PDB file of C-alpha atoms in Angstrom:
ATOM      1  CA  UNK R  23     -41.109 216.869  82.467  1.00 51.00           C
ATOM      2  CA  UNK R  24     -39.350 218.502  79.533  1.00 60.00           C
ATOM      3  CA  UNK R  25     -38.887 216.943  76.113  1.00 67.00           C
ATOM      4  CA  UNK R  26     -35.700 214.788  75.999  1.00 73.00           C
ATOM      5  CA  UNK R  27     -32.726 216.522  74.385  1.00 87.00           C
ATOM      6  CA  UNK R  28     -31.563 213.237  72.841  1.00 91.00           C
ATOM      7  CA  UNK R  29     -33.203 209.830  72.534  1.00 91.00           C
ATOM      8  CA  UNK R  30     -31.941 206.714  70.795  1.00 90.00           C
ATOM      9  CA  UNK R  31     -33.666 203.328  70.724  1.00 88.00           C
ATOM     10  CA  UNK R  32     -32.394 200.022  69.419  1.00 89.00           C
ATOM     11  CA  UNK R  33     -28.943 200.652  70.895  1.00 92.00           C
ATOM     12  CA  UNK R  34     -26.635 197.776  71.820  1.00 94.00           C
ATOM     13  CA  UNK R  35     -25.165 198.565  75.241  1.00 96.00           C
ATOM     14  CA  UNK R  36     -22.186 196.601  76.495  1.00 96.00           C
ATOM     15  CA  UNK R  37     -19.725 196.658  79.357  1.00 95.00           C
ATOM     16  CA  UNK R  38     -16.270 195.306  78.484  1.00 87.00           C
ATOM     17  CA  UNK R  39     -16.907 192.147  76.453  1.00 88.00           C
ATOM     18  CA  UNK R  40     -20.366 191.554  77.925  1.00 94.00           C
ATOM     19  CA  UNK R  41     -23.542 192.696  76.162  1.00 94.00           C
ATOM     20  CA  UNK R  42     -26.088 194.145  78.590  1.00 95.00           C
ATOM     21  CA  UNK R  43     -28.855 194.689  76.026  1.00 93.00           C
ATOM     22  CA  UNK R  44     -29.200 194.529  72.266  1.00 92.00           C
ATOM     23  CA  UNK R  45     -32.142 196.911  71.977  1.00 90.00           C
ATOM     24  CA  UNK R  46     -31.547 199.441  74.735  1.00 93.00           C
ATOM     25  CA  UNK R  47     -32.284 203.127  74.992  1.00 93.00           C
ATOM     26  CA  UNK R  48     -30.059 206.133  75.557  1.00 94.00           C
ATOM     27  CA  UNK R  49     -31.755 209.285  76.795  1.00 94.00           C
ATOM     28  CA  UNK R  50     -30.500 212.745  77.717  1.00 95.00           C
ATOM     29  CA  UNK R  51     -33.139 214.722  79.582  1.00 93.00           C
ATOM     30  CA  UNK R  52     -33.045 217.428  82.243  1.00 92.00           C
ATOM     31  CA  UNK R  53     -29.228 217.404  82.321  1.00 92.00           C
ATOM     32  CA  UNK R  54     -29.043 213.655  82.962  1.00 95.00           C
ATOM     33  CA  UNK R  55     -27.884 210.742  80.790  1.00 96.00           C
ATOM     34  CA  UNK R  56     -29.781 207.466  81.221  1.00 97.00           C
ATOM     35  CA  UNK R  57     -28.891 204.053  79.814  1.00 97.00           C
ATOM     36  CA  UNK R  58     -31.980 201.830  79.773  1.00 97.00           C
ATOM     37  CA  UNK R  59     -32.731 198.230  78.831  1.00 95.00           C
ATOM     38  CA  UNK R  60     -35.276 197.410  76.157  1.00 90.00           C
ATOM     39  CA  UNK R  61     -37.848 197.028  78.967  1.00 93.00           C
ATOM     40  CA  UNK R  62     -37.130 200.499  80.330  1.00 92.00           C
ATOM     41  CA  UNK R  63     -35.241 199.510  83.486  1.00 96.00           C
ATOM     42  CA  UNK R  64     -32.222 201.626  84.242  1.00 97.00           C
ATOM     43  CA  UNK R  65     -28.739 200.249  83.654  1.00 97.00           C
ATOM     44  CA  UNK R  66     -26.969 203.416  84.777  1.00 97.00           C
ATOM     45  CA  UNK R  67     -27.469 207.187  84.888  1.00 97.00           C
ATOM     46  CA  UNK R  68     -25.484 210.267  85.802  1.00 97.00           C
ATOM     47  CA  UNK R  69     -25.503 214.041  85.382  1.00 96.00           C
ATOM     48  CA  UNK R  70     -24.298 214.912  81.895  1.00 96.00           C
ATOM     49  CA  UNK R  71     -21.427 216.995  83.301  1.00 95.00           C
ATOM     50  CA  UNK R  72     -19.973 213.805  84.829  1.00 95.00           C
ATOM     51  CA  UNK R  73     -20.256 211.749  81.618  1.00 96.00           C
ATOM     52  CA  UNK R  74     -17.407 211.428  79.130  1.00 95.00           C
ATOM     53  CA  UNK R  75     -18.410 210.462  75.594  1.00 95.00           C
ATOM     54  CA  UNK R  76     -15.955 209.624  72.828  1.00 94.00           C
ATOM     55  CA  UNK R  77     -15.317 207.382  69.866  1.00 91.00           C
ATOM     56  CA  UNK R  78     -13.103 204.327  70.251  1.00 89.00           C
ATOM     57  CA  UNK R  79      -9.975 204.413  68.140  1.00 87.00           C
ATOM     58  CA  UNK R  80     -10.017 201.369  65.918  1.00 82.00           C
ATOM     59  CA  UNK R  81     -13.707 200.660  65.487  1.00 79.00           C
ATOM     60  CA  UNK R  82     -16.658 201.157  63.209  1.00 79.00           C
ATOM     61  CA  UNK R  83     -18.361 204.527  62.785  1.00 81.00           C
ATOM     62  CA  UNK R  84     -21.427 203.287  64.675  1.00 88.00           C
ATOM     63  CA  UNK R  85     -19.684 202.881  68.062  1.00 92.00           C
ATOM     64  CA  UNK R  86     -19.339 205.310  70.943  1.00 94.00           C
ATOM     65  CA  UNK R  87     -17.892 205.043  74.441  1.00 95.00           C
ATOM     66  CA  UNK R  88     -19.607 206.528  77.475  1.00 96.00           C
ATOM     67  CA  UNK R  89     -17.913 206.712  80.876  1.00 97.00           C
ATOM     68  CA  UNK R  90     -20.763 206.846  83.407  1.00 96.00           C
ATOM     69  CA  UNK R  91     -20.029 206.738  87.147  1.00 94.00           C
ATOM     70  CA  UNK R  92     -16.585 205.270  86.517  1.00 94.00           C
ATOM     71  CA  UNK R  93     -17.899 202.480  84.269  1.00 96.00           C
ATOM     72  CA  UNK R  94     -17.115 202.424  80.558  1.00 96.00           C
ATOM     73  CA  UNK R  95     -20.001 201.389  78.334  1.00 97.00           C
ATOM     74  CA  UNK R  96     -19.791 200.609  74.627  1.00 95.00           C
ATOM     75  CA  UNK R  97     -22.769 201.902  72.671  1.00 95.00           C
ATOM     76  CA  UNK R  98     -23.494 200.666  69.168  1.00 93.00           C
ATOM     77  CA  UNK R  99     -25.727 203.211  67.488  1.00 89.00           C
ATOM     78  CA  UNK R 100     -26.394 203.721  63.794  1.00 73.00           C
ATOM     79  CA  UNK R 101     -23.585 204.360  61.343  1.00 66.00           C
ATOM     80  CA  UNK R 102     -25.638 207.131  59.728  1.00 66.00           C
ATOM     81  CA  UNK R 103     -28.662 209.073  60.910  1.00 69.00           C
ATOM     82  CA  UNK R 104     -31.900 207.434  59.723  1.00 71.00           C
ATOM     83  CA  UNK R 105     -33.890 209.105  56.974  1.00 70.00           C
ATOM     84  CA  UNK R 106     -36.562 211.534  58.198  1.00 75.00           C
ATOM     85  CA  UNK R 107     -39.598 209.605  59.375  1.00 73.00           C
ATOM     86  CA  UNK R 108     -37.731 206.266  59.413  1.00 69.00           C
ATOM     87  CA  UNK R 109     -37.064 204.340  62.646  1.00 65.00           C
ATOM     88  CA  UNK R 110     -33.563 203.572  63.832  1.00 63.00           C
ATOM     89  CA  UNK R 111     -30.860 204.862  66.123  1.00 66.00           C
ATOM     90  CA  UNK R 112     -29.064 208.131  65.356  1.00 78.00           C
ATOM     91  CA  UNK R 113     -25.366 208.143  64.583  1.00 83.00           C
ATOM     92  CA  UNK R 114     -22.685 207.843  67.260  1.00 89.00           C
ATOM     93  CA  UNK R 115     -21.368 211.270  66.244  1.00 88.00           C
ATOM     94  CA  UNK R 116     -24.742 212.837  67.031  1.00 90.00           C
ATOM     95  CA  UNK R 117     -24.767 211.161  70.478  1.00 93.00           C
ATOM     96  CA  UNK R 118     -21.323 212.557  71.330  1.00 92.00           C
ATOM     97  CA  UNK R 119     -22.361 216.039  70.173  1.00 92.00           C
ATOM     98  CA  UNK R 120     -25.554 215.830  72.277  1.00 92.00           C
ATOM     99  CA  UNK R 121     -23.584 214.918  75.425  1.00 94.00           C
ATOM    100  CA  UNK R 122     -21.158 217.795  74.893  1.00 93.00           C
ATOM    101  CA  UNK R 123     -23.948 220.268  74.142  1.00 93.00           C
ATOM    102  CA  UNK R 124     -25.978 219.210  77.204  1.00 91.00           C
ATOM    103  CA  UNK R 125     -22.895 219.497  79.422  1.00 88.00           C
ATOM    104  CA  UNK R 126     -22.185 222.976  78.095  1.00 86.00           C
ATOM    105  CA  UNK R 127     -18.866 222.000  76.491  1.00 74.00           C
ATOM    106  CA  UNK R 128     -19.873 222.988  72.948  1.00 65.00           C
ATOM    107  CA  UNK R 129     -19.345 220.732  69.924  1.00 55.00           C
TER     108      UNK R 129
END
């Protein structure tokens, strides 16, 4: 198995107004996006080409939207990338760029 192209831990994953996990994982590996709970069980996954990632209009910098298999998930990542060697989720902007790059849509 290849090294993941993007990994974020400590991500709050929600669907509509419901929180699914407060310390989930987002992983892009082998052309597939996976949303995982803090225990590693899969919430949802899809090929990256079928995923739409964007930023919600009136929200904080740390939020991203991901449409996976027709379901819209709200992801709360970090507002800024963590310092090198420090734990924490990457920024929402970096997640959106990773989805576009993995899908071959550029940045």
